[in-house]
Amino acid sequence: MGSHLLSKSSFIKGLQCEKHLYLYKYHYDEMDDLSEMQKAIFQRGTDVGELAQQLFPGGTIATEGNPPDYDKGLKRTAELIREGTSVLYEASFRYNEVLAISDIIVRAEEGSSRRSEAKPEWNIYEVKSSTSVSDAIINDAALQYYVLSNTGLSIKDFFIIYINNQYVRQGELNLNELFVIESVLEQAKQLQEFVEENVERLKKVLTKNHIPDVDIGEHCHTPYTCSFFNYCRKDLPEYSIFNFNGMHLNKKYELYNKGIIKLDDIPDDYPLNKNNKLQLEVYKSGEPLID
Ligand code: SF4
């Protein structure tokens, strides 16, 4: 059935940094180990996803295998849609070598007895364990819209389901209060040209036979801390300007880009705040400071 070059997550990684995308695709083993905190965040994402499925009970899981067999998932999704299944979890779609797996898709009610005659419309729900809708989430939705709509699925609306941080549980968990459901259809539609351009750009990156030459910078921190953060910093000295406590990131990278990397490289007259000055003095003296 062919294969895919990009997925939702690799697209987002590629938008952040071409090197991130390339490493993720071809040098997965070099990825930083997950911290306990990151593991907990991933687990929370899975838990929230499963909880959100209960908003649309009785659905059918369309993925196959663990780890997922994408070709089987695509086939199963197509079968379930053909058979008239109303709610699918983890439905797979592929277009232009991009794979998108949708958290929840729900056949929209038509309010008419002629339902079977018309092409069904679908509401798409993407579940996030965040408490707001960020630009990265909109880009994710836009990519998903691009794939699904181009495979011929008729999309009525596109929603993000995320956590309502104002909800206070009293007694039974109330999913309708725990979650916020917000339409991002218009934003997703407006980004289709952007998605198309970037899909082509990122596919080209993946056809290269070398790791893209991208230096570290503020982009490594946003929208998410890159999963190759330590890999790209393995040649930094043990103590560098990145060890300054409380110094703003843009100032650190400003120094880095000037070639001032080791603490010893800092010119004597470089303006540092009181704490950083003290930190530098302690480093240079090699003597502990107890205050
Ligand atoms: S750490 Fe930074 S430069 Fe390296 S791959 Fe990640 S985003 Fe790109």
PDB file of C-alpha atoms and ligand atoms in Angstrom:
ATOM      1  CA  MET A   1       0.000   0.000   0.000  1.00  0.00           C
ATOM      2  CA  GLY A   2       2.993   2.335  -0.133  1.00  0.00           C
ATOM      3  CA  SER A   3       4.574   4.083   2.782  1.00  0.00           C
ATOM      4  CA  HIS A   4       4.709   7.441   4.457  1.00  0.00           C
ATOM      5  CA  LEU A   5       7.565   9.863   4.868  1.00  0.00           C
ATOM      6  CA  LEU A   6       5.901  12.251   7.262  1.00  0.00           C
ATOM      7  CA  SER A   7       3.442  11.956  10.104  1.00  0.00           C
ATOM      8  CA  LYS A   8       1.743  14.554  12.280  1.00  0.00           C
ATOM      9  CA  SER A   9       4.488  14.425  14.885  1.00  0.00           C
ATOM     10  CA  SER A  10       7.381  14.444  12.417  1.00  0.00           C
ATOM     11  CA  PHE A  11       5.772  17.385  10.581  1.00  0.00           C
ATOM     12  CA  ILE A  12       5.677  19.379  13.821  1.00  0.00           C
ATOM     13  CA  LYS A  13       9.293  18.400  14.524  1.00  0.00           C
ATOM     14  CA  GLY A  14      10.246  19.497  11.016  1.00  0.00           C
ATOM     15  CA  LEU A  15       8.543  22.863  11.433  1.00  0.00           C
ATOM     16  CA  GLN A  16      10.650  23.336  14.557  1.00  0.00           C
ATOM     17  CA  CYS A  17      13.931  22.302  12.922  1.00  0.00           C
ATOM     18  CA  GLU A  18      14.888  20.323   9.799  1.00  0.00           C
ATOM     19  CA  LYS A  19      17.668  18.606  11.743  1.00  0.00           C
ATOM     20  CA  HIS A  20      15.186  17.489  14.401  1.00  0.00           C
ATOM     21  CA  LEU A  21      13.042  15.886  11.712  1.00  0.00           C
ATOM     22  CA  TYR A  22      16.009  14.168  10.062  1.00  0.00           C
ATOM     23  CA  LEU A  23      17.443  12.827  13.317  1.00  0.00           C
ATOM     24  CA  TYR A  24      14.025  11.602  14.420  1.00  0.00           C
ATOM     25  CA  LYS A  25      13.532   9.747  11.149  1.00  0.00           C
ATOM     26  CA  TYR A  26      17.001   8.292  10.561  1.00  0.00           C
ATOM     27  CA  HIS A  27      18.936   8.508  13.855  1.00  0.00           C
ATOM     28  CA  TYR A  28      16.259   7.621  16.354  1.00  0.00           C
ATOM     29  CA  ASP A  29      18.791   5.856  18.586  1.00  0.00           C
ATOM     30  CA  GLU A  30      20.554   9.132  19.240  1.00  0.00           C
ATOM     31  CA  MET A  31      17.483  10.613  20.894  1.00  0.00           C
ATOM     32  CA  ASP A  32      17.925  11.829  24.464  1.00  0.00           C
ATOM     33  CA  ASP A  33      16.674   9.516  27.196  1.00  0.00           C
ATOM     34  CA  LEU A  34      13.282  10.526  28.484  1.00  0.00           C
ATOM     35  CA  SER A  35      13.250  12.069  31.928  1.00  0.00           C
ATOM     36  CA  GLU A  36      10.743  10.784  34.477  1.00  0.00           C
ATOM     37  CA  MET A  37       8.848  14.027  33.956  1.00  0.00           C
ATOM     38  CA  GLN A  38       8.643  13.478  30.178  1.00  0.00           C
ATOM     39  CA  LYS A  39       7.522   9.873  30.680  1.00  0.00           C
ATOM     40  CA  ALA A  40       4.786  11.120  32.991  1.00  0.00           C
ATOM     41  CA  ILE A  41       3.709  13.705  30.393  1.00  0.00           C
ATOM     42  CA  PHE A  42       3.448  11.022  27.676  1.00  0.00           C
ATOM     43  CA  GLN A  43       1.488   8.755  29.989  1.00  0.00           C
ATOM     44  CA  ARG A  44      -0.823  11.644  30.835  1.00  0.00           C
ATOM     45  CA  GLY A  45      -1.406  12.158  27.104  1.00  0.00           C
ATOM     46  CA  THR A  46      -2.404   8.515  26.686  1.00  0.00           C
ATOM     47  CA  ASP A  47      -4.676   8.607  29.739  1.00  0.00           C
ATOM     48  CA  VAL A  48      -6.378  11.801  28.606  1.00  0.00           C
ATOM     49  CA  GLY A  49      -6.859  10.359  25.108  1.00  0.00           C
ATOM     50  CA  GLU A  50      -8.578   7.271  26.483  1.00  0.00           C
ATOM     51  CA  LEU A  51     -10.738   9.368  28.797  1.00  0.00           C
ATOM     52  CA  ALA A  52     -11.818  11.629  25.938  1.00  0.00           C
ATOM     53  CA  GLN A  53     -12.984   8.587  23.948  1.00  0.00           C
ATOM     54  CA  GLN A  54     -15.705   8.219  26.594  1.00  0.00           C
ATOM     55  CA  LEU A  55     -17.240  11.465  25.315  1.00  0.00           C
ATOM     56  CA  PHE A  56     -18.136   9.414  22.228  1.00  0.00           C
ATOM     57  CA  PRO A  57     -18.783   5.942  23.616  1.00  0.00           C
ATOM     58  CA  GLY A  58     -19.206   2.778  21.600  1.00  0.00           C
ATOM     59  CA  GLY A  59     -16.578   3.605  18.980  1.00  0.00           C
ATOM     60  CA  THR A  60     -14.301   1.149  17.226  1.00  0.00           C
ATOM     61  CA  ILE A  61     -10.533   1.230  17.449  1.00  0.00           C
ATOM     62  CA  ALA A  62      -9.187   1.370  13.912  1.00  0.00           C
ATOM     63  CA  THR A  63      -5.507   0.762  14.623  1.00  0.00           C
ATOM     64  CA  GLU A  64      -4.036  -2.702  14.212  1.00  0.00           C
ATOM     65  CA  GLY A  65      -1.102  -4.152  16.093  1.00  0.00           C
ATOM     66  CA  ASN A  66       1.182  -2.918  18.832  1.00  0.00           C
ATOM     67  CA  PRO A  67       3.348  -1.202  17.697  1.00  0.00           C
ATOM     68  CA  PRO A  68       0.801  -0.138  15.097  1.00  0.00           C
ATOM     69  CA  ASP A  69       0.894  -1.711  11.658  1.00  0.00           C
ATOM     70  CA  TYR A  70       0.105   1.397   9.590  1.00  0.00           C
ATOM     71  CA  ASP A  71      -0.959  -0.390   6.417  1.00  0.00           C
ATOM     72  CA  LYS A  72      -3.373  -2.584   8.351  1.00  0.00           C
ATOM     73  CA  GLY A  73      -4.677   0.502  10.192  1.00  0.00           C
ATOM     74  CA  LEU A  74      -5.343   2.269   6.879  1.00  0.00           C
ATOM     75  CA  LYS A  75      -7.153  -0.752   5.516  1.00  0.00           C
ATOM     76  CA  ARG A  76      -9.196  -1.222   8.686  1.00  0.00           C
ATOM     77  CA  THR A  77     -10.164   2.477   8.747  1.00  0.00           C
ATOM     78  CA  ALA A  78     -11.361   2.341   5.132  1.00  0.00           C
ATOM     79  CA  GLU A  79     -13.386  -0.809   5.867  1.00  0.00           C
ATOM     80  CA  LEU A  80     -15.021   0.663   8.963  1.00  0.00           C
ATOM     81  CA  ILE A  81     -15.998   3.831   7.108  1.00  0.00           C
ATOM     82  CA  ARG A  82     -17.388   1.796   4.228  1.00  0.00           C
ATOM     83  CA  GLU A  83     -19.407  -0.339   6.641  1.00  0.00           C
ATOM     84  CA  GLY A  84     -21.049   2.789   8.102  1.00  0.00           C
ATOM     85  CA  THR A  85     -19.325   2.810  11.508  1.00  0.00           C
ATOM     86  CA  SER A  86     -20.259   6.053  13.266  1.00  0.00           C
ATOM     87  CA  VAL A  87     -17.396   6.521  15.743  1.00  0.00           C
ATOM     88  CA  LEU A  88     -13.773   5.554  15.102  1.00  0.00           C
ATOM     89  CA  TYR A  89     -10.845   5.917  17.468  1.00  0.00           C
ATOM     90  CA  GLU A  90      -7.315   6.138  16.022  1.00  0.00           C
ATOM     91  CA  ALA A  91      -8.444   6.204  12.400  1.00  0.00           C
ATOM     92  CA  SER A  92      -5.566   6.258   9.868  1.00  0.00           C
ATOM     93  CA  PHE A  93      -5.349   8.229   6.648  1.00  0.00           C
ATOM     94  CA  ARG A  94      -2.548   8.798   4.185  1.00  0.00           C
ATOM     95  CA  TYR A  95      -2.104  11.335   1.418  1.00  0.00           C
ATOM     96  CA  ASN A  96       0.987  12.495  -0.447  1.00  0.00           C
ATOM     97  CA  GLU A  97       3.230  10.279   1.735  1.00  0.00           C
ATOM     98  CA  VAL A  98       1.893  11.866   4.921  1.00  0.00           C
ATOM     99  CA  LEU A  99       0.217   9.684   7.530  1.00  0.00           C
ATOM    100  CA  ALA A 100      -2.322  11.108   9.963  1.00  0.00           C
ATOM    101  CA  ILE A 101      -3.948   9.134  12.741  1.00  0.00           C
ATOM    102  CA  SER A 102      -7.003  10.899  14.127  1.00  0.00           C
ATOM    103  CA  ASP A 103      -7.886  10.491  17.776  1.00  0.00           C
ATOM    104  CA  ILE A 104     -11.649  10.396  17.292  1.00  0.00           C
ATOM    105  CA  ILE A 105     -13.795  10.806  14.187  1.00  0.00           C
ATOM    106  CA  VAL A 106     -17.571  10.901  14.443  1.00  0.00           C
ATOM    107  CA  ARG A 107     -20.046  10.655  11.623  1.00  0.00           C
ATOM    108  CA  ALA A 108     -22.118  13.830  11.765  1.00  0.00           C
ATOM    109  CA  GLU A 109     -25.838  13.481  12.258  1.00  0.00           C
ATOM    110  CA  GLU A 110     -27.759  14.628   9.222  1.00  0.00           C
ATOM    111  CA  GLY A 111     -31.162  14.845  10.880  1.00  0.00           C
ATOM    112  CA  SER A 112     -32.761  13.217   7.869  1.00  0.00           C
ATOM    113  CA  SER A 113     -33.940   9.758   6.923  1.00  0.00           C
ATOM    114  CA  ARG A 114     -31.999  10.042   3.631  1.00  0.00           C
ATOM    115  CA  ARG A 115     -28.699   9.673   5.509  1.00  0.00           C
ATOM    116  CA  SER A 116     -27.546   6.667   3.524  1.00  0.00           C
ATOM    117  CA  GLU A 117     -27.929   8.442   0.179  1.00  0.00           C
ATOM    118  CA  ALA A 118     -25.689  11.439   0.862  1.00  0.00           C
ATOM    119  CA  LYS A 119     -21.938  11.275   1.323  1.00  0.00           C
ATOM    120  CA  PRO A 120     -21.437  11.239   5.092  1.00  0.00           C
ATOM    121  CA  GLU A 121     -19.803  14.173   6.809  1.00  0.00           C
ATOM    122  CA  TRP A 122     -17.449  13.758   9.749  1.00  0.00           C
ATOM    123  CA  ASN A 123     -16.502  15.689  12.826  1.00  0.00           C
ATOM    124  CA  ILE A 124     -12.867  15.270  13.749  1.00  0.00           C
ATOM    125  CA  TYR A 125     -11.663  15.469  17.349  1.00  0.00           C
ATOM    126  CA  GLU A 126      -8.019  15.816  18.288  1.00  0.00           C
ATOM    127  CA  VAL A 127      -7.337  15.283  21.986  1.00  0.00           C
ATOM    128  CA  LYS A 128      -4.622  17.238  23.786  1.00  0.00           C
ATOM    129  CA  SER A 129      -3.631  17.046  27.429  1.00  0.00           C
ATOM    130  CA  SER A 130      -2.880  20.789  27.405  1.00  0.00           C
ATOM    131  CA  THR A 131      -5.011  23.521  28.920  1.00  0.00           C
ATOM    132  CA  SER A 132      -5.084  25.774  25.853  1.00  0.00           C
ATOM    133  CA  VAL A 133      -4.788  25.619  22.067  1.00  0.00           C
ATOM    134  CA  SER A 134      -1.269  26.606  20.996  1.00  0.00           C
ATOM    135  CA  ASP A 135       0.028  27.399  17.498  1.00  0.00           C
ATOM    136  CA  ALA A 136       1.670  23.947  17.393  1.00  0.00           C
ATOM    137  CA  ILE A 137      -1.721  22.331  18.052  1.00  0.00           C
ATOM    138  CA  ILE A 138      -3.270  24.384  15.244  1.00  0.00           C
ATOM    139  CA  ASN A 139      -0.473  23.287  12.884  1.00  0.00           C
ATOM    140  CA  ASP A 140      -1.077  19.678  13.900  1.00  0.00           C
ATOM    141  CA  ALA A 141      -4.803  20.113  13.167  1.00  0.00           C
ATOM    142  CA  ALA A 142      -4.047  21.807   9.837  1.00  0.00           C
ATOM    143  CA  LEU A 143      -1.853  18.897   8.749  1.00  0.00           C
ATOM    144  CA  GLN A 144      -4.534  16.447   9.771  1.00  0.00           C
ATOM    145  CA  TYR A 145      -7.168  18.411   7.856  1.00  0.00           C
ATOM    146  CA  TYR A 146      -4.843  18.407   4.810  1.00  0.00           C
ATOM    147  CA  VAL A 147      -4.472  14.631   4.841  1.00  0.00           C
ATOM    148  CA  LEU A 148      -8.055  13.704   5.680  1.00  0.00           C
ATOM    149  CA  SER A 149      -9.735  16.125   3.281  1.00  0.00           C
ATOM    150  CA  ASN A 150      -7.431  15.156   0.422  1.00  0.00           C
ATOM    151  CA  THR A 151      -8.245  11.480   0.868  1.00  0.00           C
ATOM    152  CA  GLY A 152     -11.830  12.471   0.118  1.00  0.00           C
ATOM    153  CA  LEU A 153     -13.251  12.512   3.648  1.00  0.00           C
ATOM    154  CA  SER A 154     -15.923  15.158   3.929  1.00  0.00           C
ATOM    155  CA  ILE A 155     -15.148  17.166   7.074  1.00  0.00           C
ATOM    156  CA  LYS A 156     -17.998  19.038   8.718  1.00  0.00           C
ATOM    157  CA  ASP A 157     -15.995  20.407  11.632  1.00  0.00           C
ATOM    158  CA  PHE A 158     -12.645  19.987  13.347  1.00  0.00           C
ATOM    159  CA  PHE A 159     -12.317  20.243  17.103  1.00  0.00           C
ATOM    160  CA  ILE A 160      -9.572  20.226  19.691  1.00  0.00           C
ATOM    161  CA  ILE A 161     -10.495  18.598  22.988  1.00  0.00           C
ATOM    162  CA  TYR A 162      -8.335  19.892  25.819  1.00  0.00           C
ATOM    163  CA  ILE A 163      -8.357  20.180  29.600  1.00  0.00           C
ATOM    164  CA  ASN A 164     -10.465  22.753  31.400  1.00  0.00           C
ATOM    165  CA  ASN A 165      -8.134  23.837  34.198  1.00  0.00           C
ATOM    166  CA  GLN A 166     -11.008  25.566  36.003  1.00  0.00           C
ATOM    167  CA  TYR A 167     -12.837  22.306  36.577  1.00  0.00           C
ATOM    168  CA  VAL A 168     -12.945  21.123  40.172  1.00  0.00           C
ATOM    169  CA  ARG A 169     -14.063  17.561  40.624  1.00  0.00           C
ATOM    170  CA  GLN A 170     -16.857  17.020  43.075  1.00  0.00           C
ATOM    171  CA  GLY A 171     -17.893  13.402  43.296  1.00  0.00           C
ATOM    172  CA  GLU A 172     -18.129  11.619  39.951  1.00  0.00           C
ATOM    173  CA  LEU A 173     -15.799  12.778  37.215  1.00  0.00           C
ATOM    174  CA  ASN A 174     -17.791  14.925  34.795  1.00  0.00           C
ATOM    175  CA  LEU A 175     -16.139  14.599  31.395  1.00  0.00           C
ATOM    176  CA  ASN A 176     -18.254  17.362  29.903  1.00  0.00           C
ATOM    177  CA  GLU A 177     -16.801  19.751  32.436  1.00  0.00           C
ATOM    178  CA  LEU A 178     -13.302  18.317  32.479  1.00  0.00           C
ATOM    179  CA  PHE A 179     -12.869  18.879  28.749  1.00  0.00           C
ATOM    180  CA  VAL A 180     -13.185  21.941  26.547  1.00  0.00           C
ATOM    181  CA  ILE A 181     -14.170  21.247  22.944  1.00  0.00           C
ATOM    182  CA  GLU A 182     -13.169  24.054  20.585  1.00  0.00           C
ATOM    183  CA  SER A 183     -13.537  24.251  16.821  1.00  0.00           C
ATOM    184  CA  VAL A 184     -10.370  25.116  14.889  1.00  0.00           C
ATOM    185  CA  LEU A 185     -11.839  24.399  11.466  1.00  0.00           C
ATOM    186  CA  GLU A 186     -11.328  27.896  10.058  1.00  0.00           C
ATOM    187  CA  GLN A 187      -7.709  28.138  11.267  1.00  0.00           C
ATOM    188  CA  ALA A 188      -6.973  24.685   9.839  1.00  0.00           C
ATOM    189  CA  LYS A 189      -8.460  25.635   6.464  1.00  0.00           C
ATOM    190  CA  GLN A 190      -6.534  28.903   6.324  1.00  0.00           C
ATOM    191  CA  LEU A 191      -3.260  27.055   6.824  1.00  0.00           C
ATOM    192  CA  GLN A 192      -3.646  24.640   3.905  1.00  0.00           C
ATOM    193  CA  GLU A 193      -1.206  26.463   1.622  1.00  0.00           C
ATOM    194  CA  PHE A 194       1.324  26.668   4.458  1.00  0.00           C
ATOM    195  CA  VAL A 195       0.911  22.932   5.102  1.00  0.00           C
ATOM    196  CA  GLU A 196       1.307  22.004   1.429  1.00  0.00           C
ATOM    197  CA  GLU A 197       4.498  24.093   1.074  1.00  0.00           C
ATOM    198  CA  ASN A 198       6.022  22.682   4.221  1.00  0.00           C
ATOM    199  CA  VAL A 199       5.111  19.098   3.417  1.00  0.00           C
ATOM    200  CA  GLU A 200       7.042  19.439   0.148  1.00  0.00           C
ATOM    201  CA  ARG A 201       9.971  21.187   1.880  1.00  0.00           C
ATOM    202  CA  LEU A 202      10.212  18.575   4.619  1.00  0.00           C
ATOM    203  CA  LYS A 203       9.904  15.653   2.242  1.00  0.00           C
ATOM    204  CA  LYS A 204      12.921  17.062   0.380  1.00  0.00           C
ATOM    205  CA  VAL A 205      14.842  17.241   3.670  1.00  0.00           C
ATOM    206  CA  LEU A 206      14.193  13.533   4.182  1.00  0.00           C
ATOM    207  CA  THR A 207      15.555  12.615   0.771  1.00  0.00           C
ATOM    208  CA  LYS A 208      18.978  14.095   1.633  1.00  0.00           C
ATOM    209  CA  ASN A 209      21.792  11.740   2.506  1.00  0.00           C
ATOM    210  CA  HIS A 210      23.214  13.889   5.278  1.00  0.00           C
ATOM    211  CA  ILE A 211      22.061  15.458   8.514  1.00  0.00           C
ATOM    212  CA  PRO A 212      20.963  19.079   7.912  1.00  0.00           C
ATOM    213  CA  ASP A 213      23.503  21.567   9.205  1.00  0.00           C
ATOM    214  CA  VAL A 214      21.514  23.485  11.810  1.00  0.00           C
ATOM    215  CA  ASP A 215      23.157  25.095  14.805  1.00  0.00           C
ATOM    216  CA  ILE A 216      21.548  25.181  18.238  1.00  0.00           C
ATOM    217  CA  GLY A 217      19.422  28.211  19.070  1.00  0.00           C
ATOM    218  CA  GLU A 218      16.247  29.390  20.706  1.00  0.00           C
ATOM    219  CA  HIS A 219      14.266  27.233  18.265  1.00  0.00           C
ATOM    220  CA  CYS A 220      15.494  24.146  20.206  1.00  0.00           C
ATOM    221  CA  HIS A 221      13.186  25.149  23.055  1.00  0.00           C
ATOM    222  CA  THR A 222       9.977  25.919  21.237  1.00  0.00           C
ATOM    223  CA  PRO A 223       7.232  24.819  20.777  1.00  0.00           C
ATOM    224  CA  TYR A 224       8.703  21.846  22.682  1.00  0.00           C
ATOM    225  CA  THR A 225      12.161  21.074  24.013  1.00  0.00           C
ATOM    226  CA  CYS A 226      13.792  19.126  21.206  1.00  0.00           C
ATOM    227  CA  SER A 227      14.250  15.400  21.805  1.00  0.00           C
ATOM    228  CA  PHE A 228      17.847  15.683  20.531  1.00  0.00           C
ATOM    229  CA  PHE A 229      18.690  18.577  22.830  1.00  0.00           C
ATOM    230  CA  ASN A 230      21.674  16.866  24.480  1.00  0.00           C
ATOM    231  CA  TYR A 231      22.833  15.222  21.251  1.00  0.00           C
ATOM    232  CA  CYS A 232      23.282  18.638  19.627  1.00  0.00           C
ATOM    233  CA  ARG A 233      25.098  19.957  22.697  1.00  0.00           C
ATOM    234  CA  LYS A 234      27.492  17.086  23.239  1.00  0.00           C
ATOM    235  CA  ASP A 235      30.505  19.187  22.202  1.00  0.00           C
ATOM    236  CA  LEU A 236      29.779  22.033  24.588  1.00  0.00           C
ATOM    237  CA  PRO A 237      32.277  22.325  27.437  1.00  0.00           C
ATOM    238  CA  GLU A 238      31.196  21.055  30.847  1.00  0.00           C
ATOM    239  CA  TYR A 239      30.786  24.639  32.060  1.00  0.00           C
ATOM    240  CA  SER A 240      29.531  27.064  29.488  1.00  0.00           C
ATOM    241  CA  ILE A 241      27.509  30.233  29.245  1.00  0.00           C
ATOM    242  CA  PHE A 242      24.452  27.943  29.258  1.00  0.00           C
ATOM    243  CA  ASN A 243      25.167  27.269  32.946  1.00  0.00           C
ATOM    244  CA  PHE A 244      24.411  30.844  33.899  1.00  0.00           C
ATOM    245  CA  ASN A 245      21.434  30.797  36.227  1.00  0.00           C
ATOM    246  CA  GLY A 246      18.624  33.164  35.436  1.00  0.00           C
ATOM    247  CA  MET A 247      20.197  34.564  32.260  1.00  0.00           C
ATOM    248  CA  HIS A 248      17.602  34.971  29.525  1.00  0.00           C
ATOM    249  CA  LEU A 249      17.852  32.461  26.687  1.00  0.00           C
ATOM    250  CA  ASN A 250      18.262  35.106  24.006  1.00  0.00           C
ATOM    251  CA  LYS A 251      21.241  36.532  25.868  1.00  0.00           C
ATOM    252  CA  LYS A 252      22.859  33.094  26.132  1.00  0.00           C
ATOM    253  CA  TYR A 253      22.447  32.480  22.405  1.00  0.00           C
ATOM    254  CA  GLU A 254      23.665  36.006  21.672  1.00  0.00           C
ATOM    255  CA  LEU A 255      26.911  35.095  23.461  1.00  0.00           C
ATOM    256  CA  TYR A 256      27.032  31.684  21.799  1.00  0.00           C
ATOM    257  CA  ASN A 257      26.623  33.210  18.332  1.00  0.00           C
ATOM    258  CA  LYS A 258      29.533  35.552  19.066  1.00  0.00           C
ATOM    259  CA  GLY A 259      31.673  32.521  19.828  1.00  0.00           C
ATOM    260  CA  ILE A 260      31.672  33.223  23.567  1.00  0.00           C
ATOM    261  CA  ILE A 261      30.930  29.747  24.850  1.00  0.00           C
ATOM    262  CA  LYS A 262      33.268  28.828  27.717  1.00  0.00           C
ATOM    263  CA  LEU A 263      32.921  30.818  30.920  1.00  0.00           C
ATOM    264  CA  ASP A 264      36.602  31.727  30.513  1.00  0.00           C
ATOM    265  CA  ASP A 265      35.779  33.408  27.185  1.00  0.00           C
ATOM    266  CA  ILE A 266      33.628  36.100  28.764  1.00  0.00           C
ATOM    267  CA  PRO A 267      35.328  39.479  28.397  1.00  0.00           C
ATOM    268  CA  ASP A 268      36.010  41.209  31.722  1.00  0.00           C
ATOM    269  CA  ASP A 269      33.880  44.186  30.773  1.00  0.00           C
ATOM    270  CA  TYR A 270      30.898  42.095  29.621  1.00  0.00           C
ATOM    271  CA  PRO A 271      27.770  43.388  31.409  1.00  0.00           C
ATOM    272  CA  LEU A 272      26.476  40.632  33.683  1.00  0.00           C
ATOM    273  CA  ASN A 273      23.900  40.910  36.415  1.00  0.00           C
ATOM    274  CA  LYS A 274      24.961  40.614  40.038  1.00  0.00           C
ATOM    275  CA  ASN A 275      24.220  36.894  40.368  1.00  0.00           C
ATOM    276  CA  ASN A 276      25.883  35.900  37.106  1.00  0.00           C
ATOM    277  CA  LYS A 277      28.930  38.004  38.028  1.00  0.00           C
ATOM    278  CA  LEU A 278      29.140  36.147  41.318  1.00  0.00           C
ATOM    279  CA  GLN A 279      28.701  32.810  39.571  1.00  0.00           C
ATOM    280  CA  LEU A 280      31.561  33.671  37.209  1.00  0.00           C
ATOM    281  CA  GLU A 281      33.806  34.754  40.075  1.00  0.00           C
ATOM    282  CA  VAL A 282      33.178  31.497  41.926  1.00  0.00           C
ATOM    283  CA  TYR A 283      33.875  29.478  38.787  1.00  0.00           C
ATOM    284  CA  LYS A 284      37.127  31.336  38.120  1.00  0.00           C
ATOM    285  CA  SER A 285      38.334  31.160  41.712  1.00  0.00           C
ATOM    286  CA  GLY A 286      37.443  27.476  42.065  1.00  0.00           C
ATOM    287  CA  GLU A 287      36.478  28.277  45.642  1.00  0.00           C
ATOM    288  CA  PRO A 288      32.993  27.618  46.982  1.00  0.00           C
ATOM    289  CA  LEU A 289      31.008  30.612  48.159  1.00  0.00           C
ATOM    290  CA  ILE A 290      28.761  30.248  51.163  1.00  0.00           C
ATOM    291  CA  ASP A 291      26.479  33.184  51.776  1.00  0.00           C
TER     292      ASP A 291
HETATM  293  S1  SF4 B   1      18.564  20.438  19.462  1.00  0.00           S
HETATM  294 FE1  SF4 B   1      18.082  22.227  18.227  1.00  0.00          FE
HETATM  295  S2  SF4 B   1      19.438  22.150  16.462  1.00  0.00           S
HETATM  296 FE2  SF4 B   1      19.437  20.129  17.409  1.00  0.00          FE
HETATM  297  S3  SF4 B   1      17.902  19.010  16.280  1.00  0.00           S
HETATM  298 FE3  SF4 B   1      16.929  19.855  18.060  1.00  0.00          FE
HETATM  299  S4  SF4 B   1      16.054  21.802  17.420  1.00  0.00           S
HETATM  300 FE4  SF4 B   1      17.530  21.183  15.860  1.00  0.00          FE
END
